[in-house]
Amino acid sequence: MNSIELKKNISLSNFTTWKIGGPAEWIAQPKTNQEINYLINWVNKKKIPCNIIGAGSNLLINDEGIQGLSICMRKLKGIQIDKKNRVIEVLGGEMLPTLARKAAA
């Protein structure tokens, strides 16, 4: 199944709007819920910590970095709007301005 790329010792400054932060022991950017499930199973099997870093806004990361797996959600995008039931489902990497525009429309 797995086409998800796990990278090791990548600077997290590239994943935050403030452009600060040390390295992630491991980092992945899933694009599907199945990839997230794979990653969660991977960390559980290896017994390592897991951190979700969203799309990186309003996030400060220590220059010493983060142990374990950091999951960056910025590539997990999607919005489903059910106008009849007035329900909006949004995936973790969707940007708030995009969500606001689509919800207003």
Tab-separated table of C-alpha atoms in Angstrom:
chain	number	residue	atom	x	y	z
A	1	MET	CA	0.000	0.000	0.000
A	2	ASN	CA	2.498	2.372	1.187
A	3	SER	CA	3.581	5.293	-0.915
A	4	ILE	CA	3.866	7.606	2.082
A	5	GLU	CA	7.305	9.064	2.521
A	6	LEU	CA	8.866	9.095	5.982
A	7	LYS	CA	11.759	11.517	6.250
A	8	LYS	CA	14.314	11.579	9.038
A	9	ASN	CA	15.951	14.606	10.724
A	10	ILE	CA	14.213	17.271	8.623
A	11	SER	CA	14.143	20.823	9.960
A	12	LEU	CA	10.662	21.755	11.152
A	13	SER	CA	11.366	25.415	10.378
A	14	ASN	CA	10.219	24.567	6.839
A	15	PHE	CA	6.831	23.525	8.230
A	16	THR	CA	5.915	26.611	10.286
A	17	THR	CA	4.868	30.125	9.329
A	18	TRP	CA	7.404	31.550	11.826
A	19	LYS	CA	10.212	29.566	10.109
A	20	ILE	CA	11.744	28.404	13.385
A	21	GLY	CA	12.252	25.001	14.950
A	22	GLY	CA	14.722	22.176	15.120
A	23	PRO	CA	14.600	18.803	13.397
A	24	ALA	CA	11.889	16.198	13.539
A	25	GLU	CA	13.216	12.737	14.291
A	26	TRP	CA	10.711	11.566	11.657
A	27	ILE	CA	8.194	13.529	9.575
A	28	ALA	CA	5.416	12.511	7.202
A	29	GLN	CA	2.805	14.412	5.194
A	30	PRO	CA	-0.174	12.106	4.625
A	31	LYS	CA	-2.644	12.809	1.823
A	32	THR	CA	-5.339	10.313	2.833
A	33	ASN	CA	-7.002	8.921	5.942
A	34	GLN	CA	-5.526	5.521	5.060
A	35	GLU	CA	-2.027	7.003	5.233
A	36	ILE	CA	-2.808	8.469	8.666
A	37	ASN	CA	-3.972	5.033	9.835
A	38	TYR	CA	-0.734	3.513	8.532
A	39	LEU	CA	1.344	6.127	10.372
A	40	ILE	CA	-0.527	5.671	13.654
A	41	ASN	CA	-0.050	1.894	13.415
A	42	TRP	CA	3.662	2.480	12.638
A	43	VAL	CA	4.257	4.632	15.753
A	44	ASN	CA	2.272	2.233	17.942
A	45	LYS	CA	4.287	-0.723	16.667
A	46	LYS	CA	7.590	1.110	17.222
A	47	LYS	CA	6.373	2.632	20.521
A	48	ILE	CA	7.523	6.133	19.596
A	49	PRO	CA	5.785	9.478	20.265
A	50	CYS	CA	3.557	11.049	17.635
A	51	ASN	CA	2.852	14.773	17.198
A	52	ILE	CA	0.359	16.418	14.850
A	53	ILE	CA	1.570	19.762	13.552
A	54	GLY	CA	-1.319	20.782	11.335
A	55	ALA	CA	-0.431	23.235	8.588
A	56	GLY	CA	2.143	25.047	10.739
A	57	SER	CA	0.517	28.373	11.517
A	58	ASN	CA	0.693	29.717	15.071
A	59	LEU	CA	3.182	27.011	15.960
A	60	LEU	CA	6.490	27.448	17.796
A	61	ILE	CA	8.905	24.514	17.828
A	62	ASN	CA	11.925	24.239	20.088
A	63	ASP	CA	15.290	24.543	18.294
A	64	GLU	CA	16.213	21.172	19.823
A	65	GLY	CA	13.515	19.554	17.679
A	66	ILE	CA	10.887	16.909	18.356
A	67	GLN	CA	11.384	13.216	19.098
A	68	GLY	CA	9.250	10.593	17.385
A	69	LEU	CA	7.029	11.123	14.367
A	70	SER	CA	5.664	14.528	13.442
A	71	ILE	CA	2.668	14.383	11.130
A	72	CYS	CA	2.176	17.511	9.034
A	73	MET	CA	-1.432	17.711	7.893
A	74	ARG	CA	-1.030	20.405	5.200
A	75	LYS	CA	-1.462	17.932	2.315
A	76	LEU	CA	-4.636	16.356	3.750
A	77	LYS	CA	-7.228	18.648	2.193
A	78	GLY	CA	-10.896	18.389	1.454
A	79	ILE	CA	-14.216	20.008	2.249
A	80	GLN	CA	-17.662	18.435	2.014
A	81	ILE	CA	-20.705	20.632	2.545
A	82	ASP	CA	-24.138	19.120	3.077
A	83	LYS	CA	-26.437	22.099	2.539
A	84	LYS	CA	-29.552	20.123	3.351
A	85	ASN	CA	-28.351	19.074	6.817
A	86	ARG	CA	-26.088	22.124	7.292
A	87	VAL	CA	-23.057	19.956	8.021
A	88	ILE	CA	-19.516	20.777	6.952
A	89	GLU	CA	-16.771	18.136	7.075
A	90	VAL	CA	-13.215	19.388	6.728
A	91	LEU	CA	-9.923	17.478	6.598
A	92	GLY	CA	-7.059	18.588	8.852
A	93	GLY	CA	-4.903	20.386	6.284
A	94	GLU	CA	-7.551	22.631	4.789
A	95	MET	CA	-6.780	26.333	5.164
A	96	LEU	CA	-9.313	28.385	7.155
A	97	PRO	CA	-9.721	31.111	4.478
A	98	THR	CA	-10.635	28.425	1.926
A	99	LEU	CA	-13.114	26.875	4.325
A	100	ALA	CA	-14.668	30.285	5.076
A	101	ARG	CA	-15.083	31.112	1.366
A	102	LYS	CA	-16.683	27.771	0.561
A	103	ALA	CA	-18.963	27.873	3.592
A	104	ALA	CA	-20.085	31.432	2.782
A	105	ALA	CA	-20.860	30.472	-0.818
